[in-house]
Coordinates of C-alpha atoms in Angstrom, one line a residue:
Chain A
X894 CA 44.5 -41.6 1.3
X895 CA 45.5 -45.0 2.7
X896 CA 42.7 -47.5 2.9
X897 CA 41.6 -48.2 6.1
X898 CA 43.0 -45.2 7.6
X899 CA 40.8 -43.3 9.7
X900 CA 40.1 -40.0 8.3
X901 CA 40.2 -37.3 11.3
X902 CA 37.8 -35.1 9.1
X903 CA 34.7 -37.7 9.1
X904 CA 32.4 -37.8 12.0
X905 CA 30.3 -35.2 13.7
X906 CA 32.0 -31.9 15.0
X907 CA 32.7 -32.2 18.9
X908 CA 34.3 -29.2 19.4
X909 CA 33.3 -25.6 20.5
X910 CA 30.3 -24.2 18.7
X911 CA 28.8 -20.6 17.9
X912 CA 24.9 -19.8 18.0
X913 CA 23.8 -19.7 14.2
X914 CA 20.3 -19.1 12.4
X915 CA 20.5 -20.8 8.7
X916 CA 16.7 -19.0 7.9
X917 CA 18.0 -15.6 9.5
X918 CA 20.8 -15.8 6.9
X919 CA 18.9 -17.3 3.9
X920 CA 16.2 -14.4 4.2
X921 CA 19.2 -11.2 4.7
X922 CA 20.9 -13.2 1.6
X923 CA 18.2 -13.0 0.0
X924 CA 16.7 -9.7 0.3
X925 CA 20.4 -8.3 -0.5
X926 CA 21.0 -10.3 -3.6
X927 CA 17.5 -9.2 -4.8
X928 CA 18.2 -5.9 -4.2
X929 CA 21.5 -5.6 -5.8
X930 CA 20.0 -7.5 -8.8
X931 CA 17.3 -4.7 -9.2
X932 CA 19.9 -2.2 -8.7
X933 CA 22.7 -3.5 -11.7
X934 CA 19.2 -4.2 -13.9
X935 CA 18.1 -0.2 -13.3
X936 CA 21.5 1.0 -13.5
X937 CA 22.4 -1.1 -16.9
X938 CA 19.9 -2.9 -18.0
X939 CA 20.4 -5.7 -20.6
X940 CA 21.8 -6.0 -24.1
X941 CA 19.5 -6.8 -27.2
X942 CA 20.9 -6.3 -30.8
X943 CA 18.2 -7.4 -33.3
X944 CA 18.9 -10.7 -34.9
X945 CA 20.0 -10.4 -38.9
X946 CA 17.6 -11.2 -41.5
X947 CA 18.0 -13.0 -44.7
X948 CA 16.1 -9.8 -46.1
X949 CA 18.6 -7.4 -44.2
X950 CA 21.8 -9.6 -45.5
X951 CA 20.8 -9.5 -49.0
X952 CA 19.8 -5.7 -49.1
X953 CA 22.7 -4.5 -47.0
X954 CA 25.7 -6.6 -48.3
X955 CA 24.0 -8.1 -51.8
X956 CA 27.4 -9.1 -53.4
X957 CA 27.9 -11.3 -50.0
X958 CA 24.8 -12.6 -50.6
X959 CA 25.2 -13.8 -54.1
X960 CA 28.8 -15.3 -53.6
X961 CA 27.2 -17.1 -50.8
X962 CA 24.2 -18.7 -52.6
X963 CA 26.9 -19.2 -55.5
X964 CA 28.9 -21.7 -52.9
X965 CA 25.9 -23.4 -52.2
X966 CA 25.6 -24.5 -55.6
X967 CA 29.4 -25.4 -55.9
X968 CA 29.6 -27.2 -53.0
X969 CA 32.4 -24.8 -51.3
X970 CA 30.2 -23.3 -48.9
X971 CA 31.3 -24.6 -45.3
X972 CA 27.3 -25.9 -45.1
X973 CA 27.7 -27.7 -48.6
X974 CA 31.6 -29.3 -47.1
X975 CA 30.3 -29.6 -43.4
X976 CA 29.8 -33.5 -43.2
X977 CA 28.2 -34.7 -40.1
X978 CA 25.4 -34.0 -38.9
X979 CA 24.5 -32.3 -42.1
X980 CA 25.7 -34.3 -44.6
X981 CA 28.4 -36.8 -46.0
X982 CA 30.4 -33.7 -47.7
X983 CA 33.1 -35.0 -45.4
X984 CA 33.6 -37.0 -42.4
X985 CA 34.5 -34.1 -40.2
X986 CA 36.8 -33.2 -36.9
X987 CA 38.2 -36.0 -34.9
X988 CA 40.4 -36.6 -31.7
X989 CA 43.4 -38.6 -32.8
X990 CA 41.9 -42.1 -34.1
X991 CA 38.2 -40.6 -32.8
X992 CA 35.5 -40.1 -35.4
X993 CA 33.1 -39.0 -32.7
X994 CA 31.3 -36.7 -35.2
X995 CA 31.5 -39.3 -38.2
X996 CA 30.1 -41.6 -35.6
X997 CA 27.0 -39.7 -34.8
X998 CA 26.0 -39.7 -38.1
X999 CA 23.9 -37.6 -40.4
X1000 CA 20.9 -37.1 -38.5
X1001 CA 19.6 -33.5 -39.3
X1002 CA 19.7 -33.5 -43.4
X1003 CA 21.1 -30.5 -45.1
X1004 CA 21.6 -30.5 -49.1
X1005 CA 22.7 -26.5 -49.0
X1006 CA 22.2 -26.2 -53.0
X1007 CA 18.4 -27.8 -52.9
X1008 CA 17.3 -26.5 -49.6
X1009 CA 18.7 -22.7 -49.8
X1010 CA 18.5 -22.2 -53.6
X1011 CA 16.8 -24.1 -55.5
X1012 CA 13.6 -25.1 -53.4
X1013 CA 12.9 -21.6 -52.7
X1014 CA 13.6 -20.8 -56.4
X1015 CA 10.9 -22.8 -57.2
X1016 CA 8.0 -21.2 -55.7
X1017 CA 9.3 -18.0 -57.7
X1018 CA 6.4 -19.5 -60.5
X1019 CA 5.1 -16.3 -61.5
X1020 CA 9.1 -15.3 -62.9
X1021 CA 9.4 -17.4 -66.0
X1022 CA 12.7 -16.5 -66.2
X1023 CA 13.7 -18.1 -63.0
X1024 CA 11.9 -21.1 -63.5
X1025 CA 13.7 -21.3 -67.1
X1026 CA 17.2 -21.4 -65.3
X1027 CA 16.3 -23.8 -62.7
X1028 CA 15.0 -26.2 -65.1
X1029 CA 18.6 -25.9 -67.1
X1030 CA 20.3 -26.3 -64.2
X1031 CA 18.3 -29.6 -63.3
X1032 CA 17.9 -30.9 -66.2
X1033 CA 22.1 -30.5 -66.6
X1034 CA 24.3 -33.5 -65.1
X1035 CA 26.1 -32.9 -62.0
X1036 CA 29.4 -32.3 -63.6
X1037 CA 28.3 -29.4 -65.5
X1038 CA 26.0 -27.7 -62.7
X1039 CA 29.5 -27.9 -60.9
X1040 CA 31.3 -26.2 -63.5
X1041 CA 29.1 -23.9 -64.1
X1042 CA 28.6 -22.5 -60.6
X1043 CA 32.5 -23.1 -60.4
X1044 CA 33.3 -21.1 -62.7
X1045 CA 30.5 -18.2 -61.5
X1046 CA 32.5 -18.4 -58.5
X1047 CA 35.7 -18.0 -59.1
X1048 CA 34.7 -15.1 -61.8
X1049 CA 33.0 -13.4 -58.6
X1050 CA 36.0 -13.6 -56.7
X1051 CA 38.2 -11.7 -59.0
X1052 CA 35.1 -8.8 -59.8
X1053 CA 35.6 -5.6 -58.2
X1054 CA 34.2 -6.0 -54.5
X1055 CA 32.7 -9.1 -55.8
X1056 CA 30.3 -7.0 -58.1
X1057 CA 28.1 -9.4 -60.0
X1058 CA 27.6 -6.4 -62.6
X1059 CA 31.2 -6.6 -63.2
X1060 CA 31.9 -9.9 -63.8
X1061 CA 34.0 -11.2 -66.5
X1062 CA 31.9 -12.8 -69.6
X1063 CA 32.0 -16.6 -69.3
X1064 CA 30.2 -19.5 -69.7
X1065 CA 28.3 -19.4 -66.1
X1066 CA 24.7 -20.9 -67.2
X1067 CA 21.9 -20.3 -65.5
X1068 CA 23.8 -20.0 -62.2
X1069 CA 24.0 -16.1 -62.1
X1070 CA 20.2 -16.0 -63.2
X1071 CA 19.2 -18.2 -60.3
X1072 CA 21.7 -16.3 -58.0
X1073 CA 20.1 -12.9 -59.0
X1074 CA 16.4 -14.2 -58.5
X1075 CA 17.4 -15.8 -55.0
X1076 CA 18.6 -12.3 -54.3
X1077 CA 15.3 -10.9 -55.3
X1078 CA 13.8 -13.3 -53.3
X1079 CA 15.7 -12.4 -50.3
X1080 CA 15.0 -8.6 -50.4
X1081 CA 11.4 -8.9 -50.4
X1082 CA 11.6 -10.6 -46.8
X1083 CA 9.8 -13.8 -48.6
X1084 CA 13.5 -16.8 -48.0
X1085 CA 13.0 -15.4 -44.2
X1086 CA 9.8 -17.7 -43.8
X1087 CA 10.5 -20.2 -46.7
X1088 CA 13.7 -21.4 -45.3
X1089 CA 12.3 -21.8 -41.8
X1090 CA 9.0 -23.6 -42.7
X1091 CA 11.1 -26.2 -44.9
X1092 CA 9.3 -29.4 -44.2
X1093 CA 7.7 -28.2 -40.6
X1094 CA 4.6 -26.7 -42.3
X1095 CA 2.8 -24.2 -40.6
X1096 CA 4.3 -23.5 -37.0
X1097 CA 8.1 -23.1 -36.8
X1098 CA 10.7 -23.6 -34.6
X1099 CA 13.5 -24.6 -35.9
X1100 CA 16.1 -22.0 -37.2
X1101 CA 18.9 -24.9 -38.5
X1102 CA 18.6 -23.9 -42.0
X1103 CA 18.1 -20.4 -42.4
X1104 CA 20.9 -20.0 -39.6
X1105 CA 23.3 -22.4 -41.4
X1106 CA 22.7 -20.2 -44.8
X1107 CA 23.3 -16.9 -42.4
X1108 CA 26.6 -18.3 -41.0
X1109 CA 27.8 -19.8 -44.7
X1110 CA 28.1 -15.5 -45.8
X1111 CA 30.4 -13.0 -44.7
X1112 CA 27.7 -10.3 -43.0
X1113 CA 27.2 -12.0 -40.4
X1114 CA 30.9 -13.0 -39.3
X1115 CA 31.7 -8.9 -40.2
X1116 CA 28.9 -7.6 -37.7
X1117 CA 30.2 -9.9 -35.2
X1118 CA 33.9 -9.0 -35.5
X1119 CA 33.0 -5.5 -35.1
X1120 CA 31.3 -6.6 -31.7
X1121 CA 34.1 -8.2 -30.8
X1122 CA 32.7 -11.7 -30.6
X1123 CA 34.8 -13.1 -33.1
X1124 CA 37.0 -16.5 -32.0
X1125 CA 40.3 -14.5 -32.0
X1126 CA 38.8 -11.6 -29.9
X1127 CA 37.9 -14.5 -27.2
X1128 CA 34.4 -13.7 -28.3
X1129 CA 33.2 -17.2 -26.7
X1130 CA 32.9 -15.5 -23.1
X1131 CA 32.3 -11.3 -24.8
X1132 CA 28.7 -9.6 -25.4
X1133 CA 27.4 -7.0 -27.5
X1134 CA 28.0 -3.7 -26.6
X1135 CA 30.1 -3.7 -23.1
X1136 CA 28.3 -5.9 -21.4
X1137 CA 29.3 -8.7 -19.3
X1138 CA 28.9 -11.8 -21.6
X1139 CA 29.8 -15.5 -20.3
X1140 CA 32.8 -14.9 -18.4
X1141 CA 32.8 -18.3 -16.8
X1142 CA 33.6 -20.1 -20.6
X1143 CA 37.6 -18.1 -20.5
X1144 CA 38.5 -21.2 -20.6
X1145 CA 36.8 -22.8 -23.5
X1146 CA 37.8 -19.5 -25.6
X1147 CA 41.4 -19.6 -23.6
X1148 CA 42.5 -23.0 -25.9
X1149 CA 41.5 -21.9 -29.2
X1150 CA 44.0 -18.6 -29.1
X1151 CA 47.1 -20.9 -28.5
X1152 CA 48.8 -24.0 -30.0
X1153 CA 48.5 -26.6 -31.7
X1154 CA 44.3 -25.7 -31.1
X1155 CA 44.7 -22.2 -33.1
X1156 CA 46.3 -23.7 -36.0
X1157 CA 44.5 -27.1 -36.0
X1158 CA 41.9 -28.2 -38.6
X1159 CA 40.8 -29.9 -36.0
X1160 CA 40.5 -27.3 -33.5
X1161 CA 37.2 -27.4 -32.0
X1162 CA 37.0 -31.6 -31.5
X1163 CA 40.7 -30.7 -30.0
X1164 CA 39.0 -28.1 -27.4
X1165 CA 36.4 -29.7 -27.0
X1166 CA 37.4 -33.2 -26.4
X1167 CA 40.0 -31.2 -23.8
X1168 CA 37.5 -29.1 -21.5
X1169 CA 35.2 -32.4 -21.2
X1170 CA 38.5 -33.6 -19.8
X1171 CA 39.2 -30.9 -17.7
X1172 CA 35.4 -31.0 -16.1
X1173 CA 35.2 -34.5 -15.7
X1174 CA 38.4 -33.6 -14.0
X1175 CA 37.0 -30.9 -11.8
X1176 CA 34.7 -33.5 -10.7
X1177 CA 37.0 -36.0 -9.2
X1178 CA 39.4 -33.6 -7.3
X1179 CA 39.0 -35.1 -4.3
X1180 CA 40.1 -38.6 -5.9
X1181 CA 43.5 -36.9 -8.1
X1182 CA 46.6 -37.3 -6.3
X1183 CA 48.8 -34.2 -6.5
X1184 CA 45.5 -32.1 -6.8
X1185 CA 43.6 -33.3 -4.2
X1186 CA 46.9 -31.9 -2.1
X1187 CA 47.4 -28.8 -3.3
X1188 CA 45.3 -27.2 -1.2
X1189 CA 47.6 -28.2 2.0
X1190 CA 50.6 -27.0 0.4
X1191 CA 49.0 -23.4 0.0
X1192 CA 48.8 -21.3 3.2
X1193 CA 44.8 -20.0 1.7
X1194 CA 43.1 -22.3 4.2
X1195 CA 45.0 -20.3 7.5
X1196 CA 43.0 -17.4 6.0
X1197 CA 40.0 -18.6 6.1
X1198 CA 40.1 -20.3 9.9
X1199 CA 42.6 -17.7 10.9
X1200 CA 40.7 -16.8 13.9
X1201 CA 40.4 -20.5 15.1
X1202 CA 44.0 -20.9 14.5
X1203 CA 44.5 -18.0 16.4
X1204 CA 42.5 -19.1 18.9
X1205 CA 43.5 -22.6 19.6
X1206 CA 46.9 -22.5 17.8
X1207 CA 47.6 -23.1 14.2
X1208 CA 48.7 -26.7 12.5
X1209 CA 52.1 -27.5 11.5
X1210 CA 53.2 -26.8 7.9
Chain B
X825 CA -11.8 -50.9 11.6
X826 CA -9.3 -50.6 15.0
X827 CA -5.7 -48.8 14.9
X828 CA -3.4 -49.4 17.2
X829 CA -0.9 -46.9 16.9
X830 CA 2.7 -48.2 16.6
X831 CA 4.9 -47.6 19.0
X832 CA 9.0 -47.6 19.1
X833 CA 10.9 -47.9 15.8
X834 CA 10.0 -51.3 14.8
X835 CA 6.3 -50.0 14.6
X836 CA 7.3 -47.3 12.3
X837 CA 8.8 -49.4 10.2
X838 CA 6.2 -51.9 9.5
X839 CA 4.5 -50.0 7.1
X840 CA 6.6 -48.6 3.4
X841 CA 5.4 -45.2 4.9
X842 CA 7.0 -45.2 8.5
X843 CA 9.8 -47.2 6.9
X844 CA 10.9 -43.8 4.6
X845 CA 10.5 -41.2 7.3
X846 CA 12.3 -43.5 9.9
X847 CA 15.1 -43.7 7.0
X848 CA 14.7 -40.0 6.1
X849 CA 15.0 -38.8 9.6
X850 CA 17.9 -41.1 10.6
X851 CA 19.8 -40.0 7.2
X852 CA 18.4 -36.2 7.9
X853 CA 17.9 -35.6 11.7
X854 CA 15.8 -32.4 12.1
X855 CA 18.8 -30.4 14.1
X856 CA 21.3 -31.1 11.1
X857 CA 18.7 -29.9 8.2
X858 CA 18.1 -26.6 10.1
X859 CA 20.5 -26.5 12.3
X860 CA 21.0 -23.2 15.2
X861 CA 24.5 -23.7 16.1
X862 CA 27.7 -24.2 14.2
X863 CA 31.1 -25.3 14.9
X864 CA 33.6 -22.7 16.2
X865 CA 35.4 -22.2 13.0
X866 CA 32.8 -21.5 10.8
X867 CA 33.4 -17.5 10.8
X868 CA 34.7 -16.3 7.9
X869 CA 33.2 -14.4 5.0
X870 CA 34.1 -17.1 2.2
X871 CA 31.3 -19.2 4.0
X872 CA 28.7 -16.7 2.7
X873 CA 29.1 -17.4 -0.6
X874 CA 27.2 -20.5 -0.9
X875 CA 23.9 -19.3 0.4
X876 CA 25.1 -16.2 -2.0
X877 CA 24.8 -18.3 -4.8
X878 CA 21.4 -20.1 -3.4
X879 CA 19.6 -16.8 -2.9
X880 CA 20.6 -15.7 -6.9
X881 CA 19.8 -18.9 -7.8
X882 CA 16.5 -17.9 -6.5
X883 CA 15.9 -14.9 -8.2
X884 CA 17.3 -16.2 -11.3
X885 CA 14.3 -19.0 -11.3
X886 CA 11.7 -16.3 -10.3
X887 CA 13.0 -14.2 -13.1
X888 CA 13.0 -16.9 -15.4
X889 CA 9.4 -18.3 -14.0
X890 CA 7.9 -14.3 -15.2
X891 CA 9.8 -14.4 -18.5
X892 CA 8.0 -17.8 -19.3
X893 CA 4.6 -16.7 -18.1
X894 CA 4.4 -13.7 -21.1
X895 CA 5.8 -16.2 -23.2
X896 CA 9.8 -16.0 -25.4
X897 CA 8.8 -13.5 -27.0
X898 CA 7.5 -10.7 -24.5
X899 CA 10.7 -9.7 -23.4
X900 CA 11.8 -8.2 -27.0
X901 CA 8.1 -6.0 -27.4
X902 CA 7.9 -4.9 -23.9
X903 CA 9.8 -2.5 -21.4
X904 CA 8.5 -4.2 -18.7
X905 CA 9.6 -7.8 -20.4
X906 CA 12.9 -6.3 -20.9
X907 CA 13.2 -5.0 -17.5
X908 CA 12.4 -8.4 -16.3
X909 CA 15.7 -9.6 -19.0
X910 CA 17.9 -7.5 -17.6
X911 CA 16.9 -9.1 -13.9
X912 CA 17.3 -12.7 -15.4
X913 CA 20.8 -11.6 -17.0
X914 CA 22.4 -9.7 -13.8
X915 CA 20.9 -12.5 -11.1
X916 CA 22.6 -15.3 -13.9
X917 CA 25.7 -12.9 -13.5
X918 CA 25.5 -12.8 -10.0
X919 CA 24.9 -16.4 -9.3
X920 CA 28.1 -17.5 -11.8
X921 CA 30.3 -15.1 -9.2
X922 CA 29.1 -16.3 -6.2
X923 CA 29.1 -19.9 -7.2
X924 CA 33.0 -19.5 -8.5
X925 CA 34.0 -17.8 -5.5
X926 CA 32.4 -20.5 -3.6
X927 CA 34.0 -23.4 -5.4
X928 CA 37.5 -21.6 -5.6
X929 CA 36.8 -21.1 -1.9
X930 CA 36.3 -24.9 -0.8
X931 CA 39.2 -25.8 -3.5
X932 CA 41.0 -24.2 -0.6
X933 CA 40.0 -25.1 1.9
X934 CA 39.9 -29.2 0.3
X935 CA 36.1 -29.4 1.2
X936 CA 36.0 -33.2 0.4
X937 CA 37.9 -34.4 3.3
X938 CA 36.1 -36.4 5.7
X939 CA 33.9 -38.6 3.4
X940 CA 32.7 -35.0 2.1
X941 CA 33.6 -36.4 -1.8
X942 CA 29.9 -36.6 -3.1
X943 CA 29.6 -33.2 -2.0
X944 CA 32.2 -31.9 -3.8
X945 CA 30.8 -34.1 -6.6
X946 CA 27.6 -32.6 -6.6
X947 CA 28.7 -28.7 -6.6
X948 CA 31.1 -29.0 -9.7
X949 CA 28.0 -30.7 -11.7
X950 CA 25.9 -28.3 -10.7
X951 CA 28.5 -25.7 -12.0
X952 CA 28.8 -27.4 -15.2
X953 CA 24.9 -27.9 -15.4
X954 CA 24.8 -24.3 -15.0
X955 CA 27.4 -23.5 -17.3
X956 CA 24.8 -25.6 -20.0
X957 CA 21.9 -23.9 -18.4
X958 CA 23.0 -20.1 -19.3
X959 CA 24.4 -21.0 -22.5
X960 CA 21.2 -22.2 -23.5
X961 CA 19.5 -19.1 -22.5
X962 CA 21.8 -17.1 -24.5
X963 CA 20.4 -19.5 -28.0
X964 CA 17.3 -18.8 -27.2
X965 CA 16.8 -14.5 -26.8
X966 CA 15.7 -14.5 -30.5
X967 CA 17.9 -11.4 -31.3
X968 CA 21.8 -11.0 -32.8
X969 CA 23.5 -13.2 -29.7
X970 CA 21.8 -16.1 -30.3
X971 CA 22.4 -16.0 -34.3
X972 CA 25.9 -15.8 -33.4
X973 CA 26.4 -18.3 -30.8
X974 CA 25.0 -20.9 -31.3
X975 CA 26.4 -20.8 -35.3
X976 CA 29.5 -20.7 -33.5
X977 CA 29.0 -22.8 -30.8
X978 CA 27.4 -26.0 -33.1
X979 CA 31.1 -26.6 -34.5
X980 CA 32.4 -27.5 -31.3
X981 CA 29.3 -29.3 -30.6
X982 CA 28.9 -31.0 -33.6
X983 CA 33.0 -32.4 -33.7
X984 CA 32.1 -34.0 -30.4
X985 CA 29.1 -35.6 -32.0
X986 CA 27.0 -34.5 -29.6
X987 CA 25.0 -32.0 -32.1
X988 CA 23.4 -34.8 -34.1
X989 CA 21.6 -35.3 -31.2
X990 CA 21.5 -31.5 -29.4
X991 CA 21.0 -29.6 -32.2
X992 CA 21.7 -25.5 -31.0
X993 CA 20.3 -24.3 -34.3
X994 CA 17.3 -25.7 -32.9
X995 CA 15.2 -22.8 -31.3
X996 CA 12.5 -25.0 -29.9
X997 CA 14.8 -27.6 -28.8
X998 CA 16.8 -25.6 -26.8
X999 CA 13.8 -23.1 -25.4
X1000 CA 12.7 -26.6 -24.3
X1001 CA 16.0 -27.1 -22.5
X1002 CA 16.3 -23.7 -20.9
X1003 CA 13.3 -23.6 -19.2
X1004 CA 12.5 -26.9 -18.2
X1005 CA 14.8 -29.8 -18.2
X1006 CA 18.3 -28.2 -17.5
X1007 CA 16.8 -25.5 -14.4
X1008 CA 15.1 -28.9 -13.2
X1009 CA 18.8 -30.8 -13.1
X1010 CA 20.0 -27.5 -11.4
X1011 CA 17.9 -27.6 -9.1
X1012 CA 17.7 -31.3 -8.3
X1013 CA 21.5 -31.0 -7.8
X1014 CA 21.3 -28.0 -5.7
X1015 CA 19.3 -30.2 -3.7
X1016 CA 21.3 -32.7 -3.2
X1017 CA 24.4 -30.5 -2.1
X1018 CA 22.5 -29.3 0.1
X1019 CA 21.4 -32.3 1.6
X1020 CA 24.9 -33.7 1.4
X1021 CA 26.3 -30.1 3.3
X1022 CA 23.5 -30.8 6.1
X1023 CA 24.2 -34.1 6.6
X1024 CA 27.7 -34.3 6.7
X1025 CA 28.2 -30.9 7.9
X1026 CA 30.7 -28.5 7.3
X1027 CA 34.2 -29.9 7.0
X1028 CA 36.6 -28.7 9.8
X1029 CA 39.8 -27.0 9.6
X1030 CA 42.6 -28.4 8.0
X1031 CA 45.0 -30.4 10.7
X1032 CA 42.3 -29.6 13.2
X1033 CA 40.6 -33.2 14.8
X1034 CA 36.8 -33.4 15.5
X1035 CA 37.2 -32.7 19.1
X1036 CA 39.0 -29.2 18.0
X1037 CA 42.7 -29.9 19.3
X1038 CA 44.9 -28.6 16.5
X1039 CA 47.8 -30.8 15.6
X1040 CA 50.5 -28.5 16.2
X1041 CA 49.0 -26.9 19.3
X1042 CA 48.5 -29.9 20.6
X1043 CA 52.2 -31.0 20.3
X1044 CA 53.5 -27.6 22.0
X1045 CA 51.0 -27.5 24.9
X1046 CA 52.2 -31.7 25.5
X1047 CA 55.9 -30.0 25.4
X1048 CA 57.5 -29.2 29.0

């Protein structure tokens, strides 16, 4: 728009008017949405698949389980090579030459091995064998607790459906004795609690940690692909079940199933980065050239004030 | 102690008092906020959309409002409670529709002409305030959903740097969120749209001037 044009859209409306009661239509709006909102509740009603616990994980999928705590202590677990905000593992995703999530900093402390293993290891103190391993293991320098729990790993890997009881013999430490009473820890429901409570005492409300653990295993990532909420089933904008999820994020979930975002490591700065683009874009339509015009250059409009048009003549194209 | 009541505008603005509704009701006359007549061309169903997405907006809030009375955890031990979910989830469903319809709707119809920017503005933010608003509500239900999302949902977060700060792994942090400061920027915003829509009024056809002569029309009838 020219500056210092008049615009022939500003000003107050002198032209015919209709009779029109705003609280008439508020009040039938209301009542109708109301209804229909009762109606679709009644008729559907609302999704609710009980949330995972550590207990379930490790009695359901118990190999999982163990190759998971296993990566804790070998530093391969995606908590234990996260970086930012968790820890300095690595420096994270980034935007070209933009370290935004380096920048931020670590500013909610995770050390996977300590907090997930071998803190709640330690209040095991009536199994003396358990205590016996973690003090081998801490007592052992860093390079060796690595290759031990390396080596674990890797022999895990290769066992028949990841079968600890089938492991190859090798020299694994006290790694497969601390993964086996972490296990047993797990199945009696008592990590649940433990990993939760870390250093907020008695009242709890922070899930970071026991969620991190969760997401670091395979169960969970299994139940959710056969929900279809997994990132290559668009599962950003799906729900449990066939419900209606968050349709309104197809776009969010749109970038991440085509290039370079689907293939990039860093993917999710990438999208990101992109829809907080896009919506700062959405914001200042009426200021993008090009944009700002489309709406002319599309006959929608003589739809909506078709019967003024046809009343008093439509505009030139 | 005497009062002599103040007469004529300058009088009602010699005090801060008189000088805010003076200002309020010259920004905000009375027959604009609730107004019973409308311009001509205001007759067409796309219009309904917006007070669509008001009136779920509504019930999503009184929904919401019950659910926080019994507390996070009432709607995963009580039928009732989970009847009241199901109202929160459809109404959020609802009000998502309506409001994309709407803003799709003024897209198209290039609702920003005539100073009208700020309410154009205001809409989108509110649509992207809402977008924040729901996906909070879906971290904090407590059951399988939230697990998943917001494990999911912190790597995006976290690469923009944004989680070292917003932490969705964070139940109380983001119960905190959901129920009292993002509904409060919602609603503030929805304010101010409306506000914006009331005072500016409802932007006239395209190529149509405030008088209601139609360019093209206009030209023909002038034409021998």
């Amino acid at each position: 728009m020219t500056a210092g044009r008049v615009d022939p859209a500003a000003g107050d409306w002198r032209g015919p008017r209709r009779p029109y009661d705003l609280v008439k239509e508020f009040i039938v709006a209301l009542v109708a949405v109301s209804l229909l909102t009762v109606v679709l509740a009644l008729l559907f009603s609302s999704p609710n698949e009980k949330g995972v616990t550590l207990e379930q994980w490790a009695q359901k999928a118990p190999n999982d389980f163990i190759a998971t705590t296993v990566s804790e202590l070998a530093g391969t677990s995606t908590s234990a090579s996260y970086g930012p905000p968790y820890n300095h593992s690595s420096t994270g995703q980034q935007i070209g030459p933009l370290h935004l999530q380096k920048w931020a900093g670590v500013r909610i402390p995770v050390d996977p091995a300590r907090d997930f293993v071998i803190s709640p290891l330690r209040t095991m103190t009536a199994d003396a064998a358990v205590q016996a391993a973690v003090r081998r293991y801490e007592a052992a320098p860093a390079a060796q607790q690595d290759q031990w729990a390396g080596a674990y790993a890797d022999a895990l890997s290769k066992a028949p459906e990841g079968d600890p009881a089938q492991v190859a013999a090798g020299d694994y430490g006290p790694v497969p004795a601390m993964a086996s009473g972490l296990l047993g820890l797990a199945q009696s429901g008592a990590l649940d609690s433990q990993l939760v409570n870390a250093g907020t005492g008695f009242y709890q409300a922070d899930y970071t940690k026991p969620l991190l653990f969760l997401a670091d295993g395979g169960y969970l990532a299994d139940l959710a692909q056969a929900q279809h909420l997994s990132g290559n089933q668009w599962g950003m904008m799906n729900e449990t079940g066939n419900f209606p999820g968050q349709p309104w994020l197809w776009l969010y979930t749109f970038w991440y199933q085509v290039r370079p975002f689907s293939t990039s490591t860093n993917a999710d700065a990438l999208v990101w980065g992109l829809m907080m683009l896009l919506s700062l874009a959405l914001v200042l339509v009426p200021f993008i050239p090009g944009v700002r015009s489309i709406p002319r250059r599309l006959p929608l409009y003589r739809l909506v004030w078709r019967s003024y048009y046809r009343e008093h003549g439509a505009p030139r194209r | 102690m005497s009062q002599t009541p103040a007469s004529g505008r300058a009088g009602e603005r010699s005090t801060w008092t008189g000088w805010l509704r003076a200002h309020t009701l010259d920004a905000i006359p009375p027959e604009h906020l609730l107004p019973d007549t409308q311009p001509a061309y205001v007759a067409s169903w796309i219009y309904v959309f917006g007070v669509l997405a008001l009136t779920a907006f509504v019930v999503v809030c009184v929904s919401g409002l019950v659910i926080a009375l019994k507390g996070p955890t009432w709607w995963q031990v009580s039928s009732r409670g989970h009847f009241v979910n199901s109202l929160h989830l459809w109404s959020v469903e609802l009000f998502f529709f309506f409001m994309v319809v709407h803003l799709w709707g003024k897209f198209f119809m290039a609702a920003w002409r005539g100073r009208r920017a700020l309410t154009w503005m205001t809409g989108a933010v509110t649509f992207l305030a809402s977008i924040g608003t729901a996906f909070t509500g879906y971290l904090v239900q407590q059951n399988f959903d939230s697990q998943w999302i917001s494990t999911q949902a912190k790597d995006g977060i976290n690469a923009t740097g944004i989680g070292a700060f917003w932490n969705v792994l964070d139940f109380g942090q983001m119960l905190l969120w959901h129920v009292a400061l993002l509904p409060l920027a919602v609603s503030v915003l929805i304010v101010l749209h409306i506000l914006l829509v009331r005072t500016s009024g409802v932007v006239p056809p395209i190529g149509v001037d405030l008088d209601g002569r139609v360019e093209g029309a206009a030209a023909k009838e002038a034409a021998p």
